[in-house]
Short mmCIF file of C-alpha atoms in Angstrom, two decimals:
data_model
loop_
_atom_site.label_atom_id
_atom_site.label_comp_id
_atom_site.label_asym_id
_atom_site.label_seq_id
_atom_site.Cartn_x
_atom_site.Cartn_y
_atom_site.Cartn_z
CA UNK A 84 16.76 81.50 47.48
CA UNK A 85 13.50 83.53 47.61
CA UNK A 86 13.91 83.63 51.42
CA UNK A 87 17.39 84.95 51.08
CA UNK A 88 16.37 87.67 48.67
CA UNK A 89 13.60 88.76 50.98
CA UNK A 90 15.92 88.92 53.87
CA UNK A 91 18.32 91.02 51.82
CA UNK A 92 15.64 93.43 50.74
CA UNK A 93 14.21 93.80 54.20
CA UNK A 94 17.74 94.31 55.59
CA UNK A 95 18.25 97.06 53.07
CA UNK A 96 14.96 98.69 54.04
CA UNK A 97 15.91 98.67 57.74
CA UNK A 98 19.44 100.01 56.89
CA UNK A 99 18.13 102.72 54.67
CA UNK A 100 15.91 103.90 57.47
CA UNK A 101 18.84 103.72 59.89
CA UNK A 102 21.11 105.52 57.56
CA UNK A 103 18.63 108.24 57.01
CA UNK A 104 18.08 108.65 60.76
CA UNK A 105 21.86 108.98 61.36
CA UNK A 106 22.22 111.93 59.03
CA UNK A 107 21.74 114.63 61.57
CA UNK A 108 25.47 115.21 61.95
CA UNK A 109 25.67 115.94 58.19
CA UNK A 110 24.44 119.33 57.59
CA UNK A 111 22.20 119.68 54.52
CA UNK A 112 23.12 122.61 52.25
CA UNK A 113 21.53 123.55 49.04
CA UNK A 114 18.02 123.02 47.89
CA UNK A 115 15.26 123.73 50.50
CA UNK A 116 12.84 121.16 51.59
CA UNK A 117 10.15 121.81 49.03
CA UNK A 118 7.56 119.82 47.10
CA UNK A 119 8.21 116.72 49.02
CA UNK A 120 6.58 118.24 52.04
CA UNK A 121 3.26 118.60 50.02
CA UNK A 122 2.55 115.09 48.60
CA UNK A 123 -0.48 114.39 46.51
CA UNK A 124 -1.31 117.99 45.82
CA UNK A 125 -1.30 119.24 49.47
CA UNK A 126 -1.99 123.03 49.88
CA UNK A 127 0.69 125.41 48.60
CA UNK A 128 1.31 126.74 52.12
CA UNK A 129 2.98 123.34 52.86
CA UNK A 130 5.58 124.17 50.24
CA UNK A 131 6.35 127.49 51.67
CA UNK A 132 6.48 126.31 55.36
CA UNK A 133 8.76 123.37 54.59
CA UNK A 134 11.08 125.42 52.34
CA UNK A 135 11.58 128.32 54.84
CA UNK A 136 14.43 127.97 57.22
CA UNK A 137 17.85 126.45 57.46
CA UNK A 138 16.61 124.79 60.71
CA UNK A 139 13.91 122.83 58.81
CA UNK A 140 16.62 121.68 56.31
CA UNK A 141 18.81 120.36 59.11
CA UNK A 142 16.00 118.56 60.98
CA UNK A 143 16.17 114.76 61.45
CA UNK A 144 12.81 114.05 59.76
CA UNK A 145 12.71 110.26 60.48
CA UNK A 146 12.78 111.03 64.15
CA UNK A 147 9.93 113.42 64.22
CA UNK A 148 6.44 112.56 65.44
CA UNK A 149 3.33 113.33 63.42
CA UNK A 150 2.49 116.54 65.26
CA UNK A 151 6.02 117.88 64.39
CA UNK A 152 5.87 116.68 60.77
CA UNK A 153 2.46 118.38 60.34
CA UNK A 154 3.64 121.69 62.04
CA UNK A 155 6.88 121.92 59.97
CA UNK A 156 5.02 121.05 56.71
CA UNK A 157 2.29 123.68 57.35
CA UNK A 158 -0.68 121.17 57.26
CA UNK A 159 -3.20 120.10 59.75
CA UNK A 160 -2.51 116.99 61.85
CA UNK A 161 -5.55 115.12 60.43
CA UNK A 162 -4.25 115.89 56.95
CA UNK A 163 -0.78 114.56 57.86
CA UNK A 164 -2.28 111.38 59.24
CA UNK A 165 -4.48 110.77 56.12
CA UNK A 166 -3.83 107.43 54.44
CA UNK A 167 -1.88 107.19 51.15
CA UNK A 168 -2.10 103.43 51.09
CA UNK A 169 -3.64 100.85 53.32
CA UNK A 170 -3.72 97.01 53.47
CA UNK A 171 -3.34 94.13 55.84
CA UNK A 172 -0.88 95.21 58.42
CA UNK A 173 0.08 98.22 56.24
CA UNK A 174 -0.83 101.85 56.55
CA UNK A 175 1.28 104.56 54.85
CA UNK A 176 0.22 108.10 55.72
CA UNK A 177 1.10 111.57 54.29
CA UNK A 178 3.35 112.01 57.47
CA UNK A 179 5.20 108.83 56.60
CA UNK A 180 5.74 110.05 53.03
CA UNK A 181 6.98 113.50 54.23
CA UNK A 182 9.36 111.83 56.66
CA UNK A 183 10.77 109.49 53.90
CA UNK A 184 11.07 112.13 51.14
CA UNK A 185 12.57 114.92 53.38
CA UNK A 186 15.15 112.37 54.63
CA UNK A 187 16.61 112.02 51.09
CA UNK A 188 19.51 114.22 49.95
CA UNK A 189 18.60 117.49 48.23
CA UNK A 190 19.27 116.31 44.76
CA UNK A 191 16.65 113.54 45.27
CA UNK A 192 14.19 115.79 46.86
CA UNK A 193 14.35 118.15 43.99
CA UNK A 194 12.78 115.54 41.85
CA UNK A 195 9.46 115.56 43.68
CA UNK A 196 8.18 118.57 41.80
CA UNK A 197 5.32 116.68 40.27
CA UNK A 198 2.52 114.42 41.46
CA UNK A 199 3.85 111.75 39.15
CA UNK A 200 7.18 111.74 40.82
CA UNK A 201 5.72 111.62 44.21
CA UNK A 202 3.56 108.64 43.10
CA UNK A 203 6.70 106.88 42.13
CA UNK A 204 8.24 107.26 45.64
CA UNK A 205 4.93 106.21 47.11
CA UNK A 206 4.87 103.04 44.96
CA UNK A 207 8.48 102.25 46.28
CA UNK A 208 7.35 102.58 49.81
CA UNK A 209 4.43 100.32 49.28
CA UNK A 210 6.59 97.71 47.65
CA UNK A 211 8.98 97.76 50.64
CA UNK A 212 6.11 97.55 53.13
CA UNK A 213 4.58 94.62 51.36
CA UNK A 214 7.98 92.80 51.36
CA UNK A 215 8.40 93.69 54.97
CA UNK A 216 5.12 92.16 55.88
CA UNK A 217 5.80 89.00 53.95
CA UNK A 218 9.31 88.69 55.66
CA UNK A 219 7.66 89.00 59.08
CA UNK A 220 5.05 86.38 57.97
CA UNK A 221 7.97 84.05 57.21
CA UNK A 222 9.74 84.93 60.52
CA UNK A 223 12.78 86.47 58.69
CA UNK A 224 12.76 89.40 61.05
CA UNK A 225 13.82 87.08 63.83
CA UNK A 226 16.86 85.82 62.01
CA UNK A 227 20.41 86.47 63.48
CA UNK A 228 21.19 88.60 60.49
CA UNK A 229 18.14 90.91 60.87
CA UNK A 230 18.69 91.26 64.58
CA UNK A 231 22.33 92.08 63.94
CA UNK A 232 21.37 94.92 61.61
CA UNK A 233 18.72 96.22 63.96
CA UNK A 234 21.50 96.41 66.73
CA UNK A 235 23.80 98.21 64.43
CA UNK A 236 21.11 100.74 63.61
CA UNK A 237 20.21 101.29 67.29
CA UNK A 238 23.93 101.62 68.21
CA UNK A 239 24.49 104.15 65.46
CA UNK A 240 21.34 106.20 66.41
CA UNK A 241 22.47 106.19 70.04
CA UNK A 242 25.96 107.30 69.08
CA UNK A 243 24.63 110.12 66.94
CA UNK A 244 22.43 111.34 69.77
CA UNK A 245 25.12 111.25 72.38
CA UNK A 246 27.60 112.98 70.15
CA UNK A 247 25.16 115.65 69.32
CA UNK A 248 24.45 116.26 72.94
CA UNK A 249 28.22 116.29 73.79
CA UNK A 250 29.03 118.62 70.82
CA UNK A 251 26.34 121.16 71.83
CA UNK A 252 27.62 121.36 75.37
CA UNK A 253 31.26 121.61 74.32
CA UNK A 254 30.52 124.27 71.70
CA UNK A 255 28.88 126.44 74.45
CA UNK A 256 31.80 126.01 76.85
CA UNK A 257 34.62 127.30 74.50
CA UNK A 258 35.76 130.89 75.70
CA UNK A 259 37.96 133.40 74.17
CA UNK A 260 40.87 132.51 76.43
CA UNK A 261 40.68 128.94 75.26
CA UNK A 262 41.04 130.19 71.59
CA UNK A 263 44.17 132.35 72.59
CA UNK A 264 45.64 129.49 74.45
CA UNK A 265 45.32 127.10 71.54
CA UNK A 266 46.57 129.60 69.05
CA UNK A 267 49.69 130.26 71.13
CA UNK A 268 50.32 126.49 71.72
CA UNK A 269 50.10 125.54 68.03
CA UNK A 270 51.80 128.22 65.96
CA UNK A 271 52.70 125.79 63.18
CA UNK A 272 49.06 124.97 62.58
CA UNK A 273 48.32 128.67 61.47
CA UNK A 274 51.66 130.09 60.47
CA UNK A 275 54.27 128.93 58.05
CA UNK A 276 58.04 129.75 58.18
CA UNK A 277 59.97 130.75 55.14
CA UNK A 278 60.86 127.56 53.20
CA UNK A 279 63.23 126.66 50.44
CA UNK A 280 63.31 123.52 48.31
CA UNK A 281 66.50 121.97 46.93
CA UNK A 282 68.06 118.93 45.33
CA UNK A 283 71.51 117.62 45.82
CA UNK A 284 73.94 115.06 44.47
CA UNK A 285 76.37 113.69 47.06
CA UNK A 286 79.91 112.87 45.76
CA UNK A 287 82.78 111.24 47.73
CA UNK A 288 85.34 113.81 46.81
CA UNK A 289 85.57 117.52 45.95
CA UNK A 290 87.10 116.75 42.56
CA UNK A 291 83.99 114.52 41.70
CA UNK A 292 81.56 117.22 42.87
CA UNK A 293 83.25 119.83 40.84
CA UNK A 294 83.17 117.61 37.75
CA UNK A 295 79.51 117.17 38.15
CA UNK A 296 78.98 120.98 38.49
CA UNK A 297 80.93 121.49 35.32
CA UNK A 298 78.93 118.91 33.50
CA UNK A 299 75.58 120.58 34.71
CA UNK A 300 76.87 124.03 33.61
CA UNK A 301 78.00 122.96 30.16
CA UNK A 302 76.37 124.67 27.13
CA UNK A 303 73.31 122.73 26.07
CA UNK A 304 73.04 120.61 29.25
CA UNK A 305 69.68 118.76 29.27
CA UNK A 306 67.09 120.04 31.91
CA UNK A 307 66.75 116.49 33.25
CA UNK A 308 70.53 115.89 33.58
CA UNK A 309 70.57 116.67 37.35
CA UNK A 310 68.11 113.99 38.10
CA UNK A 311 69.92 111.55 35.94
CA UNK A 312 73.26 112.31 37.54
CA UNK A 313 71.66 112.08 41.10
CA UNK A 314 70.35 108.48 40.15
CA UNK A 315 73.72 107.42 38.67
CA UNK A 316 76.22 108.99 41.14
CA UNK A 317 74.73 110.25 44.33
CA UNK A 318 75.79 108.58 47.56
CA UNK A 319 72.45 109.48 49.30
CA UNK A 320 70.43 106.35 48.87
CA UNK A 321 67.32 108.03 50.35
CA UNK A 322 67.04 110.81 47.69
CA UNK A 323 68.82 109.49 44.62
CA UNK A 324 65.83 107.70 43.15
CA UNK A 325 63.81 110.96 43.25
CA UNK A 326 66.49 113.05 41.51
CA UNK A 327 68.13 114.14 44.73
CA UNK A 328 65.03 116.04 45.88
CA UNK A 329 65.32 117.14 49.54
CA UNK A 330 61.82 118.73 49.47
CA UNK A 331 61.19 122.03 51.27
CA UNK A 332 62.87 122.83 54.63
CA UNK A 333 63.37 125.76 57.05
CA UNK A 334 66.30 128.09 57.80
CA UNK A 335 68.89 126.53 60.08
CA UNK A 336 67.76 128.51 63.14
CA UNK A 337 64.11 127.70 62.81
CA UNK A 338 62.57 124.59 64.62
CA UNK A 339 59.31 123.31 63.46
CA UNK A 340 57.20 120.21 64.13
CA UNK A 341 55.63 120.25 60.66
CA UNK A 342 58.42 121.20 58.36
CA UNK A 343 61.74 119.44 58.01
CA UNK A 344 65.17 120.78 58.59
CA UNK A 345 68.40 119.81 56.75
CA UNK A 346 72.15 120.09 57.53
CA UNK A 347 72.76 123.65 58.54
CA UNK A 348 75.46 124.15 55.89
CA UNK A 349 73.04 122.97 53.10
CA UNK A 350 70.35 125.26 54.47
CA UNK A 351 72.64 128.30 54.63
CA UNK A 352 73.79 127.77 51.04
CA UNK A 353 70.29 127.21 49.68
CA UNK A 354 68.73 130.22 51.38
CA UNK A 355 71.56 132.30 50.05
CA UNK A 356 70.69 131.46 46.46
CA UNK A 357 68.22 133.56 44.42
CA UNK A 358 67.07 131.99 41.18
CA UNK A 359 65.05 128.75 40.90
CA UNK A 360 66.89 126.20 38.87
CA UNK A 361 70.27 127.63 39.79
CA UNK A 362 73.23 125.34 40.57
CA UNK A 363 75.48 126.56 43.30
CA UNK A 364 78.83 127.09 41.80
CA UNK A 365 80.83 125.50 44.68
CA UNK A 366 80.27 122.14 46.36
CA UNK A 367 79.30 122.06 49.89
CA UNK A 368 81.07 119.71 52.42
CA UNK A 369 79.15 117.88 55.22
CA UNK A 370 79.89 114.73 57.12
CA UNK A 371 78.00 112.90 54.33
CA UNK A 372 80.33 114.08 51.56
CA UNK A 373 80.54 116.79 48.99
CA UNK A 374 77.13 118.21 47.91
CA UNK A 375 76.17 119.53 44.51
CA UNK A 376 73.16 121.78 45.22
CA UNK A 377 70.32 123.02 43.00
CA UNK A 378 67.61 125.51 44.11
CA UNK A 379 64.12 124.12 43.14
CA UNK A 380 61.84 126.47 44.94
CA UNK A 381 61.14 129.21 47.51
CA UNK A 382 58.06 129.79 49.69
CA UNK A 383 57.53 132.95 51.70
CA UNK A 384 56.66 132.89 55.32
CA UNK A 385 52.93 133.12 56.26
CA UNK A 386 51.88 134.83 59.52
CA UNK A 387 48.32 134.94 60.53
CA UNK A 388 46.53 136.77 63.41
CA UNK A 389 44.08 134.90 65.81
CA UNK A 390 41.11 136.72 64.28
CA UNK A 391 41.96 135.40 60.89
CA UNK A 392 41.89 131.70 62.16
CA UNK A 393 39.36 131.97 65.09
CA UNK A 394 36.75 129.77 63.36
CA UNK A 395 39.31 127.19 62.54
CA UNK A 396 40.53 127.26 66.22
CA UNK A 397 37.10 126.86 67.66
CA UNK A 398 36.47 123.89 65.33
CA UNK A 399 39.77 122.14 66.41
CA UNK A 400 39.19 122.71 70.00
CA UNK A 401 35.68 121.35 69.71
CA UNK A 402 36.87 118.21 67.92
CA UNK A 403 39.66 117.62 70.45
CA UNK A 404 37.30 117.98 73.39
CA UNK A 405 34.60 115.88 71.69
CA UNK A 406 37.08 112.97 71.20
CA UNK A 407 37.92 113.16 74.97
CA UNK A 408 34.32 113.55 76.12
CA UNK A 409 33.20 110.68 73.87
CA UNK A 410 35.92 108.26 75.34
CA UNK A 411 34.75 109.30 78.78
CA UNK A 412 31.09 108.80 78.02
CA UNK A 413 31.73 105.41 76.48
CA UNK A 414 33.61 104.32 79.63
CA UNK A 415 30.72 105.56 81.80
CA UNK A 416 28.17 103.57 79.78
CA UNK A 417 30.38 100.42 79.96
CA UNK A 418 30.63 100.79 83.71
CA UNK A 419 26.94 101.39 84.11
CA UNK A 420 26.12 98.34 82.02
CA UNK A 421 28.66 96.34 84.00
CA UNK A 422 30.60 95.01 81.01
CA UNK A 423 33.13 92.17 81.91
CA UNK A 424 35.53 91.09 79.25
CA UNK A 425 37.09 87.66 78.94
CA UNK A 426 39.89 87.87 76.28
CA UNK A 427 41.27 84.59 77.16
CA UNK A 428 38.24 82.94 75.47
CA UNK A 429 39.73 84.28 72.13
CA UNK A 430 42.70 82.04 72.29
CA UNK A 431 40.97 79.16 70.36
CA UNK A 432 38.81 81.39 68.17
CA UNK A 433 39.62 80.68 64.44
CA UNK A 434 37.56 82.69 61.92
CA UNK A 435 37.47 81.04 58.53
CA UNK A 436 40.16 82.52 56.40
CA UNK A 437 38.90 83.92 52.98
CA UNK A 438 39.14 81.69 50.05
CA UNK A 439 41.05 82.53 46.86
CA UNK A 440 37.73 83.12 45.19
CA UNK A 441 36.56 85.47 47.95
CA UNK A 442 39.87 87.43 47.85
CA UNK A 443 39.52 87.85 44.02
CA UNK A 444 35.84 88.97 44.55
CA UNK A 445 36.91 91.45 47.08
CA UNK A 446 39.64 92.78 44.82
CA UNK A 447 37.34 93.14 41.85
CA UNK A 448 34.56 94.92 44.00
CA UNK A 449 31.87 92.23 43.51
CA UNK A 450 29.95 89.90 45.87
CA UNK A 451 31.31 86.47 46.75
CA UNK A 452 29.82 83.24 45.33
CA UNK A 453 26.24 82.49 46.49
CA UNK A 454 25.27 86.07 47.39
CA UNK A 455 22.26 87.17 45.56
CA UNK A 456 22.02 90.63 47.26
CA UNK A 457 24.96 92.86 48.39
CA UNK A 458 23.71 94.53 51.52
CA UNK A 459 25.33 97.82 52.36
CA UNK A 460 26.51 98.49 55.93
CA UNK A 461 25.05 101.37 57.81
CA UNK A 462 27.05 104.57 57.44
CA UNK A 463 28.99 104.88 60.68
CA UNK A 464 28.97 108.22 62.49
CA UNK A 465 32.47 107.61 63.91
CA UNK A 466 35.44 105.43 62.69
CA UNK A 467 37.48 105.80 65.71
CA UNK A 468 39.02 102.69 67.22
CA UNK A 469 37.11 103.08 70.44
CA UNK A 470 33.75 103.40 68.52
CA UNK A 471 34.48 100.18 66.62
CA UNK A 472 35.60 98.53 69.78
CA UNK A 473 32.30 99.17 71.48
CA UNK A 474 30.02 98.17 68.58
#
């Protein structure tokens, strides 16, 4: 039991370090890197130097060497390497503290405005270092579980590094003509045609449709009557359960990949109506039957210029090219490594199905039986199928 808890704690330590290291694709906005860069009453110049630029806020602190940490923090290298805690196999320096503190989200870094707060973080670091040493003494760092987590962290760090390199290259390659071509090829993404929303009740005969119109137009008719009659009488099984709602659609002559169209006779009738809530006085006949139509909304067309959406265009081009470049890079690495796949060996693989208790535990959001520590998984940089495939 004790060994299991130690493994869990050590795994969380490793995962925490890995997660912090994989944050570089997540821009940090808000509070500047401040007092955390000047632990233990370091000179005030450290505060100013660390809190200065956006570049300092976006840096991947856990990946910096001592020289860079000292330089960015505005302190001498020997000050940065000064010990905050020492023991058998353990040495925590000012540099280590700065890396750890500055890797935390801004809302946590803001808490280190006093020496007492910084001492609390140092105490946590010491506790984790002690547990790590004890786990190594017991050989727990050599277990399959620990090795698996280290492999995941290394894979995440490598993915973050490769994606960052690809993104920087792609961002520099996007030209004005690329933006124009994308804008012209994807008009629906930036513009919106005029739309109208309607609801209908489909009757089998004109007489029945006119009776419904008269019932809806009777003095004192309930505002919910249309939806009730649609559910009771409409022949359109797709829309009757939602009160006959056809949602928003385009004019008959407009073709769009993003917005739906309806029968031209219905569209012409609806776009000729003026007042939201209005019931068309005449039923409209189509191949589906006789339609009683209600106007439920209008939306004006939106037309944008390329200059209004240029940042959005660049971002979408970048993401599309990044996905393609990432797939190519993964394939290159697989070829370089010489991966051979033997899917036929999966034929007899039978993972243990979850028990009823495990399914209940998963549904309730708690750990299964016998688990003392619930270890979080590293935050993945990508959730694409290819990325999961290659993990």
